[in-house]
Structures are given as structure tokens and as C-alpha cells.
Rosetta silent file (secondary structure, phi, psi, omega in degrees, C-alpha in Angstrom):
SEQUENCE: MSSRLVLLGPPGAGKGTQAARLAERLGVPAISTGDIFRSNIKNGTELGRRVQDITASGALVPDELTNELVRDRLAQADAVDGFLLDGYPRNVAQVAALDEILAAAGTEIDLAVELTVDPQVVVDRLTKRAQIEGRADDTEDVVRHRLDVYAEQTAPISRVYAARGLLVQVDGLGEVDEVTARLVAVLSPSVS
SCORE:     score description
SCORE:     0.000 S_00000001
   1 L     0.000  137.773 -179.378  124.020   70.349   97.630 S_00000001
   2 L   -80.429  164.307 -179.455  120.831   72.317   97.826 S_00000001
   3 E  -120.830  104.617  176.843  119.713   74.770   95.213 S_00000001
   4 E  -118.384  100.343 -170.874  118.604   78.141   96.516 S_00000001
   5 E  -119.479  149.187  170.754  118.334   80.368   93.494 S_00000001
   6 E  -115.471  129.456  177.600  117.031   83.811   92.611 S_00000001
   7 E  -107.875  120.101 -177.844  115.991   84.367   88.995 S_00000001
   8 E  -112.775  160.182  175.659  116.187   87.984   87.845 S_00000001
   9 L   155.010  154.588 -177.802  115.283   89.711   84.611 S_00000001
  10 L   -69.920  165.428  174.690  113.019   92.392   83.200 S_00000001
  11 L   -54.260  137.162  177.898  109.357   91.853   82.337 S_00000001
  12 L    85.999    3.330 -178.880  109.119   89.741   79.194 S_00000001
  13 L   -80.486  -10.365 -179.881  112.508   88.077   79.658 S_00000001
  14 L    93.517   21.002 -177.351  110.885   84.652   80.015 S_00000001
  15 H   -58.676  -46.578 -177.158  111.492   84.214   83.756 S_00000001
  16 H   -59.880  -46.281  179.457  108.264   82.313   84.414 S_00000001
  17 H   -61.630  -48.950 -177.250  108.875   79.821   81.610 S_00000001
  18 H   -69.903  -35.045  178.615  112.499   79.269   82.555 S_00000001
  19 H   -60.649  -44.463 -179.860  111.770   79.108   86.293 S_00000001
  20 H   -63.107  -42.844 -179.349  109.329   76.230   85.759 S_00000001
  21 H   -65.920  -45.478 -178.631  111.817   74.352   83.542 S_00000001
  22 H   -67.065  -42.506 -178.605  114.770   74.854   85.900 S_00000001
  23 H   -60.884  -41.768  178.456  112.816   73.997   89.024 S_00000001
  24 H   -62.808  -43.638 -178.935  111.673   70.725   87.477 S_00000001
  25 H   -65.439  -37.224 -177.358  115.219   69.885   86.412 S_00000001
  26 H   -86.982  -13.003 -178.733  116.631   70.752   89.850 S_00000001
  27 L    72.755   32.403  178.388  113.807   69.095   91.781 S_00000001
  28 L  -127.098  159.319  178.267  112.933   72.254   93.711 S_00000001
  29 L   -75.624  141.646  168.781  109.796   74.396   93.720 S_00000001
  30 E   -86.593  121.425 -175.915  109.593   77.472   91.505 S_00000001
  31 E  -114.329  113.552  178.920  108.273   80.143   93.830 S_00000001
  32 E  -109.601  132.665  179.078  106.663   83.185   92.258 S_00000001
  33 H   -61.227  -36.515  177.410  105.343   85.970   94.460 S_00000001
  34 H   -59.562  -42.470  178.106  102.416   86.338   92.054 S_00000001
  35 H   -65.538  -38.877  178.532  101.592   82.655   92.553 S_00000001
  36 H   -62.423  -45.390  179.559  101.913   83.052   96.338 S_00000001
  37 H   -58.693  -49.671 -177.132   99.513   86.011   96.260 S_00000001
  38 H   -63.486  -40.469 -179.995   96.987   84.111   94.119 S_00000001
  39 H   -63.943  -45.181  179.729   97.246   80.936   96.239 S_00000001
  40 H   -65.500  -38.276  177.124   96.668   82.797   99.503 S_00000001
  41 H   -64.733  -47.625 -178.597   93.726   84.692   97.996 S_00000001
  42 H   -60.353  -39.809 -177.423   92.220   81.472   96.596 S_00000001
  43 L   -85.351    0.502  175.263   92.628   79.660   99.919 S_00000001
  44 L    64.665   28.533  179.060   91.115   82.557  101.861 S_00000001
  45 L   -70.905  164.834  177.728   94.047   82.889  104.266 S_00000001
  46 H   -59.428  -44.371  178.537   94.417   85.956  106.442 S_00000001
  47 H   -62.837  -39.961  179.277   97.412   87.030  104.325 S_00000001
  48 H   -61.453  -41.380  178.495   95.400   86.389  101.177 S_00000001
  49 H   -64.448  -39.198  178.433   92.576   88.637  102.384 S_00000001
  50 H   -64.624  -43.569  178.835   95.087   91.395  103.138 S_00000001
  51 H   -62.742  -44.235 -178.039   96.676   91.032   99.680 S_00000001
  52 H   -61.623  -42.118  178.591   93.265   91.027   97.987 S_00000001
  53 H   -60.621  -40.434 -178.195   92.211   94.227   99.760 S_00000001
  54 H   -69.975  -50.279 -175.723   95.433   95.932   98.640 S_00000001
  55 H   -69.742  -29.852  178.881   95.426   94.733   95.034 S_00000001
  56 H   -62.945  -27.863  179.126   91.693   95.395   94.629 S_00000001
  57 L   -85.699   -1.943  179.415   92.461   99.077   95.210 S_00000001
  58 L    88.132    2.382 -178.966   95.117   98.971   92.485 S_00000001
  59 L   -85.636  161.088  174.284   98.010   99.392   94.938 S_00000001
  60 L   -82.326  147.387  177.387  101.190   97.331   95.047 S_00000001
  61 L   -68.693  125.529 -178.059  101.591   94.852   97.869 S_00000001
  62 L   -64.529  154.144 -179.200  103.967   96.476  100.392 S_00000001
  63 H   -52.221  -44.238 -175.351  107.372   94.917  101.040 S_00000001
  64 H   -57.595  -44.085 -179.879  106.472   93.977  104.613 S_00000001
  65 H   -72.213  -40.587  177.578  103.519   91.839  103.502 S_00000001
  66 H   -59.923  -45.227  179.094  105.403   90.381  100.518 S_00000001
  67 H   -61.007  -39.419  179.365  108.268   89.408  102.840 S_00000001
  68 H   -63.773  -42.649  178.960  105.802   87.787  105.245 S_00000001
  69 H   -65.069  -42.331  178.879  104.286   85.733  102.420 S_00000001
  70 H   -66.444  -42.948  178.005  107.719   84.641  101.172 S_00000001
  71 H   -56.230  -45.906  179.261  108.841   83.748  104.712 S_00000001
  72 H   -62.592  -43.308 -177.373  105.743   81.567  105.087 S_00000001
  73 H   -68.255  -40.744 -179.061  106.263   79.912  101.685 S_00000001
  74 H   -69.837  -18.154  178.360  109.969   79.181  102.242 S_00000001
  75 L   -82.189   -9.977 -179.354  109.102   77.492  105.562 S_00000001
  76 L   -72.886  150.840 -171.061  106.970   74.887  103.775 S_00000001
  77 H   -54.031  -39.816 -175.449  108.410   71.373  103.537 S_00000001
  78 H   -70.077  -15.223 -177.725  108.994   71.336   99.768 S_00000001
  79 H  -103.110   -2.414 -175.685  111.244   74.423   99.953 S_00000001
  80 L   -61.747  -39.598 -177.134  113.438   73.380  102.872 S_00000001
  81 L   -95.236    3.745  177.437  116.096   71.772  100.662 S_00000001
  82 E   153.854  161.994 -178.156  115.966   74.328   97.871 S_00000001
  83 E  -166.745  165.067  173.312  113.882   76.661   95.752 S_00000001
  84 E  -127.514  113.841 -179.137  113.959   78.962   92.778 S_00000001
  85 E   -89.050  128.346  179.279  112.555   82.437   93.464 S_00000001
  86 E  -123.629  113.979  179.224  110.927   84.219   90.512 S_00000001
  87 L    94.981    3.834  177.689  109.817   87.811   91.071 S_00000001
  88 L  -149.660  135.541   -1.571  111.360   88.135   94.512 S_00000001
  89 L   -74.693  150.940 -178.757  113.297   89.987   95.692 S_00000001
  90 L  -100.780  -13.788  179.979  112.040   92.982   93.672 S_00000001
  91 L  -152.119  172.113 -175.085  114.190   95.639   95.351 S_00000001
  92 H   -64.613  -34.533  178.119  117.264   95.961   97.559 S_00000001
  93 H   -62.541  -37.269  178.311  115.178   96.141  100.759 S_00000001
  94 H   -71.385  -27.106  173.896  113.672   92.754   99.877 S_00000001
  95 H   -61.314  -45.968  179.476  117.195   91.339   99.370 S_00000001
  96 H   -62.433  -40.858  178.801  117.943   92.251  102.997 S_00000001
  97 H   -64.668  -42.492  178.152  114.659   90.682  104.126 S_00000001
  98 H   -62.249  -42.040  176.632  115.426   87.490  102.184 S_00000001
  99 H   -55.662  -44.494 -179.179  118.887   87.377  103.775 S_00000001
 100 H   -66.250  -42.703  179.230  117.235   87.555  107.225 S_00000001
 101 H   -58.783  -47.139 -177.183  114.645   84.882  106.356 S_00000001
 102 H   -71.877  -38.011  178.929  117.362   82.509  105.148 S_00000001
 103 H   -61.302  -37.969  178.529  119.785   83.314  107.987 S_00000001
 104 H   -63.160  -26.735  178.047  117.057   82.376  110.476 S_00000001
 105 L   -94.484    3.368  177.890  116.924   78.994  108.719 S_00000001
 106 L    74.584   30.542 -178.329  120.716   78.704  108.774 S_00000001
 107 L  -143.954 -176.050  179.497  121.160   79.052  105.025 S_00000001
 108 L  -157.596  172.815  178.249  121.678   81.561  102.205 S_00000001
 109 L   -68.300  136.695  175.656  121.235   82.066   98.465 S_00000001
 110 L   -83.803  -38.869 -173.704  123.506   79.857   96.338 S_00000001
 111 E  -162.132  144.656  171.202  123.236   81.874   93.122 S_00000001
 112 E  -113.467  126.464 -177.572  121.386   84.732   91.452 S_00000001
 113 E  -114.488  124.270 -179.481  120.801   84.237   87.734 S_00000001
 114 E  -110.441  122.673  172.947  119.886   87.215   85.589 S_00000001
 115 E   -82.094  121.314  179.690  118.274   86.793   82.180 S_00000001
 116 E  -102.352  137.576  179.969  119.523   89.623   80.013 S_00000001
 117 L  -144.424  153.713  175.681  117.496   90.832   77.045 S_00000001
 118 L   -73.613  128.214 -177.569  117.500   93.771   74.673 S_00000001
 119 H   -54.685  -38.721 -179.385  114.759   96.206   75.817 S_00000001
 120 H   -65.931  -35.385  177.607  113.419   96.663   72.282 S_00000001
 121 H   -64.602  -40.027  178.008  113.057   92.900   71.883 S_00000001
 122 H   -63.444  -45.408  178.512  111.056   92.807   75.136 S_00000001
 123 H   -57.656  -47.868  179.934  108.812   95.633   73.928 S_00000001
 124 H   -62.080  -44.408 -177.627  108.225   93.798   70.650 S_00000001
 125 H   -62.394  -47.385 -175.957  107.651   90.459   72.413 S_00000001
 126 H   -73.540  -35.905  177.924  105.155   91.798   74.954 S_00000001
 127 H   -70.283  -33.743  175.233  103.210   93.978   72.542 S_00000001
 128 H   -66.449  -43.987  177.559  102.932   91.011   70.163 S_00000001
 129 H   -60.246  -41.197  179.952  101.756   88.790   73.032 S_00000001
 130 H   -60.548  -40.246  179.060   99.229   91.465   73.993 S_00000001
 131 H   -66.592  -44.030 -178.554   97.813   91.459   70.467 S_00000001
 132 H   -64.977  -43.984 -175.221   97.620   87.652   70.346 S_00000001
 133 H   -92.338   -2.036 -179.354   96.068   87.331   73.814 S_00000001
 134 L    66.631   35.083 -178.537   93.973   90.500   73.603 S_00000001
 135 L   -91.640  118.955 -178.850   95.694   92.016   76.641 S_00000001
 136 L   -78.741  -14.777 -174.196   95.083   95.730   76.943 S_00000001
 137 L   -83.864   -9.066 -177.417   97.717   96.148   79.664 S_00000001
 138 L  -109.154   53.211  172.841  100.746   95.493   77.460 S_00000001
 139 L   -75.124  164.607 -178.798  100.778   98.554   75.207 S_00000001
 140 H   -58.385  -42.358 -179.312  104.184   99.818   74.116 S_00000001
 141 H   -63.903  -41.922  179.983  104.007  102.737   76.589 S_00000001
 142 H   -65.515  -43.873  179.811  103.045  100.449   79.472 S_00000001
 143 H   -61.938  -45.113  178.988  105.791   97.955   78.618 S_00000001
 144 H   -62.375  -37.681  177.612  108.405  100.724   78.423 S_00000001
 145 H   -64.115  -43.627  179.016  107.212  102.053   81.789 S_00000001
 146 H   -61.511  -37.124  177.811  107.513   98.561   83.336 S_00000001
 147 H   -67.748  -38.014  177.289  111.061   98.316   81.970 S_00000001
 148 H   -64.083  -43.779  178.266  111.897  101.719   83.474 S_00000001
 149 H   -61.638  -42.073  177.862  110.516  100.625   86.857 S_00000001
 150 H   -59.838  -47.942 -178.041  112.560   97.427   86.607 S_00000001
 151 H   -60.553  -37.134 -176.870  115.731   99.374   85.802 S_00000001
 152 H   -77.446  -44.236 -170.564  115.143  101.718   88.715 S_00000001
 153 H  -101.732  -39.243 -171.058  114.002   99.298   91.425 S_00000001
 154 H   -97.607  -38.607 -178.530  114.961   95.753   90.519 S_00000001
 155 H   -55.532  -34.343  177.728  118.138   95.986   88.455 S_00000001
 156 H   -58.628  -20.452  176.368  120.156   97.252   91.481 S_00000001
 157 H   -60.538  -37.421  178.694  119.640   93.769   92.972 S_00000001
 158 H   -56.347  -42.383 -179.217  122.035   92.486   90.311 S_00000001
 159 H   -65.399  -37.572  178.713  124.755   94.748   91.693 S_00000001
 160 H   -61.713  -50.065 -177.892  124.159   93.451   95.243 S_00000001
 161 H   -70.092  -32.814  176.735  124.517   89.814   94.178 S_00000001
 162 H   -63.823  -41.663  179.381  127.450   90.629   91.867 S_00000001
 163 H   -62.634  -26.879  178.427  129.293   92.253   94.791 S_00000001
 164 L   -88.058   -3.079 -178.239  128.801   88.994   96.720 S_00000001
 165 L    74.678   22.898 -175.513  130.158   86.963   93.798 S_00000001
 166 L  -110.245    1.226 -174.366  126.786   85.239   93.372 S_00000001
 167 E   -98.621  131.442  167.694  125.542   86.717   90.063 S_00000001
 168 E  -124.785  140.394  178.417  125.655   85.011   86.691 S_00000001
 169 E  -109.234  139.246 -177.843  124.117   86.572   83.608 S_00000001
 170 E  -131.058  133.867  177.353  122.565   84.516   80.837 S_00000001
 171 E   -63.213  118.984 -177.833  121.385   85.721   77.439 S_00000001
 172 L   -91.496    5.554 -179.327  117.594   85.428   77.577 S_00000001
 173 L   -95.350  147.176  179.118  117.086   85.826   73.823 S_00000001
 174 L   121.227 -174.076  178.914  116.475   82.941   71.470 S_00000001
 175 L   -66.420  150.252 -177.294  114.328   79.846   71.432 S_00000001
 176 H   -53.332  -45.815 -179.236  113.050   78.649   74.818 S_00000001
 177 H   -63.603  -35.970  178.701  115.118   75.436   74.631 S_00000001
 178 H   -64.412  -44.185 -179.104  118.289   77.405   73.786 S_00000001
 179 H   -65.619  -42.120  177.678  117.837   79.685   76.808 S_00000001
 180 H   -59.048  -44.393 -179.922  117.151   76.682   79.056 S_00000001
 181 H   -61.184  -40.428  178.027  120.347   75.005   77.794 S_00000001
 182 H   -63.295  -43.443 -179.962  122.353   78.172   78.577 S_00000001
 183 H   -62.975  -46.384  179.856  120.875   78.318   82.080 S_00000001
 184 H   -60.902  -40.032 -179.693  121.591   74.647   82.774 S_00000001
 185 H   -61.699  -40.302 -179.278  125.164   75.110   81.532 S_00000001
 186 H   -79.106  -24.961 -179.610  125.856   77.944   83.995 S_00000001
 187 H   -82.198  -29.424 -174.793  124.096   76.199   86.860 S_00000001
 188 L   -50.815  -46.087 -179.354  125.785   72.819   86.461 S_00000001
 189 L   -72.220  -21.692 -172.073  129.058   73.793   88.162 S_00000001
 190 L   -92.528  -32.184 -176.055  127.237   75.674   90.937 S_00000001
 191 L  -131.105  159.668  177.239  124.460   73.324   91.984 S_00000001
 192 L  -123.253    0.000    0.000  123.850   69.637   91.977 S_00000001
């Protein structure tokens, strides 16, 4: 059985770390829209140049272009038999686009996994990381704003997948290995 997964969770929930661990365990690529953007920019593709022009101005990459990049990435050979999406879909419109991309390939999402975390823990985690790494972008106000944006735009995706019977929630707090073990435990019955 293939593994076509969406990993959801607010900023600071540990999605990137867990996506890499799960993808390795499942033998599928972890696909992050941020990584797709950076790869296309680095390789000088037409899509990469478009993304670079947009991000250089400080704007967000529009859904249409993000969907195009994801469609291209999911068509690559390593993703044909499965993938783990991290950071996509980001809103309900992108869920519909992903459905269309997968339907065209004769498949669909197997499961959406949401890492749940206490917002205050995320604020503490990201502001501490910012201090350690010297990141000016993760102030408490900025982190709280990112959590608000997530709640407004991305969290409704959970309701879409829950209505389809495809959502499982996993506590994202604790040591990295503990969270990975929880994720593997919920995925074991669903994917092989």
C-alpha cells in the first residue's frame, strides 16, 4: 500500500523534523513547499525565477503557483508510489487543488496527520530557538501572529480531512523520539 500523507501543525510543532523521520521510515520523499521553492530557485527553473521575483518583494507565493510547483514535484518518479507533504496544503483552496492533482493521477490522500501543540509552548520554543540561532524573525509578537494566521487559514484543513475520516491527531509535545513513536503508532494500521 502506498503512503500519501499530509502533515499538519502550527509553526514550531516540529513538522520538518518529524516529516524527515517519517519519510525515511516509510520510504517516501518528504516534500516541503519551502524546499520546492528553494530547489527551483537554485536550479534556475522558470518556476523558480517566478517564485524568486515574488518572494524578493516580500509577498507570499500565490496558490496558483504553489499548486503548479506541487503538481510538478508529485509527478517526479520518487513520489509516484507515495509522499509526505509538509507545509502543503496551507488552506482549503489548496486542498481542492491537491485533490485535483491526485485525481488526475488516479489516487488520493491516505491520511492527514496533525501535530497538536499548546500555543504557549510553541511561543516559548520558537523564541528560545530565535535567541540561540540569532533569528530576528521569531519574536514573541511575530510567533503569535504566525499562530493566528495558522489558526485562520490552515487549521480549517483539519476539519476538511476530519469530515472525510482521514484525520488523526498526535500530541506534538515531548522529546523528538517520543513524538516520532506516537506518529509511527498511529500510522502503522493505516499504511504499510
